[in-house]
């Protein structure tokens, strides 16, 4: 098997997608989807993210192929102002048990050697959790919420929320630094193309929330729980009728988000871990599985 850097091509982007789809199976499928029949729009979104990371962080993105040239594993990571994040780590079952996962993860971790902080959104796989712990990460059990929003039960936001755009980039980077120690920088450019952005910015503080048209709250950061509550409420209320809302990767520090979800009628469950090194759980904050 060969481990090489991920290239900024459609072929490599699709290789990573197929590896992740096969490795994670139904756990990554959306309602109404099958593992092998993704809507073209979702495929384009995933390709865009994979190519984005290949461009911004070629030294942190790795693809493994077998002797026939077929993709069997991938590890995608990025560095943002001293904060390293693992965006994806997957190995096909048929390639496991040969040390390939260790090689891929070692390459991604080496990319973050100089970073003071690290963050991973890990699955419920006990082997992956053990690997992250052995790499020095603290494992924080995560909560997820999903369901159709009951808009009659959910009180309206307690202040102004508006749809944002590129003009809010500096504000968002500032909030990022305050909550997680490093700005997302170029990731905002891609997120603005793929998601709707909700912003609250007044004398009480600042914050933002990205939500996809598939109902997933992609990323939220704010300078106070009150603003975070306001933003999450606005994001959930914005979803079209019948769209299933998904809010994931919540640690115990994000009880404000759990309270909003319960008020909206969403169902709670536990899934995976938010794994941190050199930092406490950012709050108020909902990490992105890709951009963390």
Coordinates of C-alpha atoms in Angstrom, one line a residue, residues 32-288:
X32 CA -33.8 9.1 2.8
X33 CA -30.2 8.4 1.6
X34 CA -28.5 5.1 1.0
X35 CA -24.7 4.7 1.3
X36 CA -24.2 4.4 -2.4
X37 CA -26.8 6.9 -3.6
X38 CA -25.9 10.3 -2.4
X39 CA -27.6 13.3 -4.0
X40 CA -25.3 15.2 -6.5
X41 CA -25.5 18.3 -4.4
X42 CA -24.2 16.6 -1.3
X43 CA -21.4 14.9 -3.3
X44 CA -20.4 18.3 -4.7
X45 CA -20.3 19.7 -1.1
X46 CA -18.1 16.9 0.2
X47 CA -15.8 17.2 -2.8
X48 CA -15.5 20.9 -2.2
X49 CA -14.5 20.4 1.4
X50 CA -11.9 17.7 0.5
X51 CA -10.4 19.9 -2.2
X52 CA -10.4 22.9 0.0
X53 CA -8.3 21.1 2.6
X54 CA -6.0 19.7 -0.1
X55 CA -5.3 23.3 -1.2
X56 CA -5.0 24.9 2.2
X57 CA -3.2 22.1 4.1
X58 CA -1.5 19.7 1.6
X59 CA 0.9 18.6 4.3
X60 CA -1.9 17.5 6.6
X61 CA -4.0 15.5 4.1
X62 CA -3.1 12.0 3.2
X63 CA -4.6 9.2 1.0
X64 CA -3.8 5.5 1.1
X65 CA -4.2 3.3 -2.0
X66 CA -3.7 -0.4 -2.5
X67 CA -1.5 -2.1 -5.1
X68 CA -4.3 -1.8 -7.6
X69 CA -4.6 2.0 -7.0
X70 CA -7.9 1.7 -5.2
X71 CA -8.4 4.1 -2.2
X72 CA -8.4 2.3 1.2
X73 CA -7.8 5.0 3.7
X74 CA -7.6 8.7 4.3
X75 CA -6.6 11.3 7.0
X76 CA -7.3 15.0 6.5
X77 CA -6.1 17.6 9.0
X78 CA -5.5 21.3 9.1
X79 CA -3.8 24.0 11.1
X80 CA -5.4 27.3 11.9
X81 CA -3.4 29.8 14.1
X82 CA -1.9 27.2 16.4
X83 CA -5.0 25.0 16.5
X84 CA -4.7 21.7 14.7
X85 CA -7.8 19.7 13.8
X86 CA -8.4 16.3 12.4
X87 CA -11.2 16.6 9.8
X88 CA -11.4 13.0 8.7
X89 CA -9.8 9.7 9.6
X90 CA -11.0 6.5 7.9
X91 CA -9.7 3.1 6.9
X92 CA -11.7 0.5 5.0
X93 CA -12.4 -2.7 7.0
X94 CA -10.5 -4.8 4.5
X95 CA -7.3 -2.7 5.0
X96 CA -7.4 -2.6 8.8
X97 CA -5.1 -4.6 11.1
X98 CA -2.0 -3.9 8.9
X99 CA -0.8 -0.7 10.6
X100 CA -2.2 1.5 7.9
X101 CA -4.4 3.5 10.3
X102 CA -1.3 4.2 12.5
X103 CA 0.6 5.4 9.5
X104 CA -2.1 7.7 8.3
X105 CA -2.8 9.2 11.8
X106 CA 0.9 9.6 12.4
X107 CA 1.3 11.7 9.2
X108 CA -1.7 13.9 10.2
X109 CA -0.4 14.3 13.8
X110 CA 3.1 15.2 12.5
X111 CA 1.5 18.1 10.6
X112 CA 0.3 19.5 13.9
X113 CA 3.5 19.1 15.9
X114 CA 4.0 22.9 16.4
X115 CA 0.4 23.5 17.4
X116 CA -0.5 24.3 21.0
X117 CA -4.0 23.0 20.7
X118 CA -5.7 20.1 19.0
X119 CA -9.3 19.0 18.4
X120 CA -10.9 15.9 16.9
X121 CA -14.6 15.0 16.6
X122 CA -14.4 11.2 17.1
X123 CA -16.9 8.5 16.3
X124 CA -18.2 6.0 18.8
X125 CA -15.7 3.4 17.5
X126 CA -13.8 2.3 20.7
X127 CA -10.6 1.6 18.7
X128 CA -10.6 5.2 17.4
X129 CA -11.3 6.6 20.9
X130 CA -8.4 4.6 22.4
X131 CA -6.1 5.8 19.6
X132 CA -6.9 9.4 20.3
X133 CA -6.5 9.0 24.0
X134 CA -3.1 7.4 23.4
X135 CA -2.2 10.4 21.3
X136 CA -2.7 12.6 24.3
X137 CA -6.3 13.8 23.8
X138 CA -8.9 14.1 26.5
X139 CA -12.1 12.4 25.5
X140 CA -15.3 14.4 26.2
X141 CA -18.5 12.3 25.5
X142 CA -20.7 14.1 23.0
X143 CA -24.4 14.7 22.7
X144 CA -26.4 15.0 19.5
X145 CA -29.9 16.3 18.9
X146 CA -32.2 15.7 15.9
X147 CA -35.8 15.9 14.9
X148 CA -38.4 18.2 13.4
X149 CA -38.4 21.6 15.0
X150 CA -41.7 22.4 16.9
X151 CA -41.7 26.1 16.1
X152 CA -44.8 26.8 18.2
X153 CA -42.9 25.6 21.3
X154 CA -39.6 27.5 20.6
X155 CA -39.6 31.1 21.8
X156 CA -38.3 33.6 19.3
X157 CA -34.8 35.0 19.6
X158 CA -34.3 37.6 22.4
X159 CA -32.5 40.0 20.1
X160 CA -31.5 40.9 16.5
X161 CA -30.1 38.2 14.3
X162 CA -29.4 38.8 10.6
X163 CA -28.0 36.9 7.7
X164 CA -24.3 37.6 7.3
X165 CA -21.7 37.4 4.5
X166 CA -18.1 38.1 3.8
X167 CA -18.2 41.4 5.6
X168 CA -18.4 39.5 8.9
X169 CA -15.2 37.6 8.3
X170 CA -13.0 39.7 10.7
X171 CA -15.7 39.5 13.4
X172 CA -16.0 35.7 13.0
X173 CA -12.2 35.3 13.2
X174 CA -12.2 37.3 16.4
X175 CA -14.9 35.2 18.0
X176 CA -13.0 32.1 16.9
X177 CA -9.9 33.2 18.6
X178 CA -11.8 34.0 21.8
X179 CA -13.6 30.7 22.0
X180 CA -11.2 28.1 20.5
X181 CA -7.8 29.9 20.4
X182 CA -7.5 30.2 16.6
X183 CA -9.5 31.7 13.7
X184 CA -11.0 29.5 11.0
X185 CA -9.6 31.9 8.4
X186 CA -10.0 30.5 4.9
X187 CA -12.6 28.0 6.0
X188 CA -15.2 30.8 6.3
X189 CA -14.9 31.3 2.5
X190 CA -16.1 27.8 1.8
X191 CA -18.6 27.8 4.6
X192 CA -20.2 30.9 3.2
X193 CA -20.7 29.2 -0.1
X194 CA -22.1 26.0 1.4
X195 CA -24.2 27.2 4.3
X196 CA -26.4 30.1 5.5
X197 CA -24.8 32.4 8.0
X198 CA -26.6 33.9 10.9
X199 CA -24.9 36.7 12.9
X200 CA -25.6 38.6 16.0
X201 CA -23.3 41.6 16.7
X202 CA -24.1 44.3 19.2
X203 CA -22.9 46.0 22.4
X204 CA -23.5 42.8 24.3
X205 CA -21.1 40.8 22.2
X206 CA -20.8 38.9 18.9
X207 CA -21.4 35.5 17.5
X208 CA -22.3 33.5 14.4
X209 CA -23.9 30.2 13.3
X210 CA -23.7 28.3 10.0
X211 CA -26.6 26.0 9.1
X212 CA -26.9 23.9 6.0
X213 CA -29.9 23.4 3.8
X214 CA -30.0 19.8 5.1
X215 CA -30.9 21.0 8.6
X216 CA -27.4 20.5 10.1
X217 CA -26.0 23.2 12.4
X218 CA -22.5 23.2 11.0
X219 CA -20.7 25.5 13.3
X220 CA -21.5 28.0 16.1
X221 CA -19.4 30.4 18.1
X222 CA -20.3 33.3 20.4
X223 CA -19.0 35.4 23.1
X224 CA -21.8 34.6 25.6
X225 CA -24.3 31.8 26.2
X226 CA -27.1 34.3 25.7
X227 CA -25.9 35.2 22.2
X228 CA -25.3 31.5 21.4
X229 CA -28.9 30.7 22.5
X230 CA -30.2 33.5 20.3
X231 CA -28.3 32.3 17.3
X232 CA -29.2 28.6 17.6
X233 CA -32.8 29.5 18.1
X234 CA -32.8 31.6 14.9
X235 CA -31.1 28.9 13.0
X236 CA -33.6 26.2 14.0
X237 CA -36.6 28.5 13.3
X238 CA -35.2 29.2 9.8
X239 CA -35.5 25.6 8.7
X240 CA -38.2 24.8 6.2
X241 CA -41.2 22.9 7.5
X242 CA -40.5 19.2 7.6
X243 CA -36.7 19.5 7.6
X244 CA -35.0 17.4 10.2
X245 CA -32.7 19.5 12.4
X246 CA -29.3 18.1 13.5
X247 CA -27.2 19.6 16.2
X248 CA -24.1 17.5 17.0
X249 CA -20.9 17.4 18.9
X250 CA -22.2 19.0 22.1
X251 CA -20.1 18.5 25.2
X252 CA -21.5 18.9 28.8
X253 CA -20.4 22.6 28.6
X254 CA -23.0 23.3 26.0
X255 CA -26.1 22.9 28.2
X256 CA -27.5 26.1 26.7
X257 CA -27.7 24.3 23.3
X258 CA -29.4 21.3 24.9
X259 CA -32.0 23.6 26.5
X260 CA -32.7 25.1 23.1
X261 CA -33.0 21.7 21.5
X262 CA -35.4 20.4 24.2
X263 CA -37.6 23.5 23.8
X264 CA -37.7 22.8 20.1
X265 CA -38.8 19.2 20.6
X266 CA -35.5 17.6 19.4
X267 CA -34.5 14.2 20.7
X268 CA -31.2 13.7 22.5
X269 CA -28.7 10.8 22.2
X270 CA -25.0 10.3 22.9
X271 CA -22.6 9.7 20.1
X272 CA -18.8 9.7 20.0
X273 CA -16.4 12.2 21.6
X274 CA -15.0 15.6 21.2
X275 CA -11.3 15.0 21.8
X276 CA -9.2 17.9 22.9
X277 CA -5.5 18.4 23.6
X278 CA -4.0 21.5 25.1
X279 CA -7.4 23.2 25.5
X280 CA -10.7 23.0 27.5
X281 CA -14.0 22.5 25.7
X282 CA -14.6 25.8 23.9
X283 CA -17.8 27.4 25.0
X284 CA -20.2 28.6 23.9
X285 CA -19.3 26.7 20.9
X286 CA -20.6 23.9 18.6
X287 CA -17.7 22.5 16.6
X288 CA -17.9 21.5 12.9

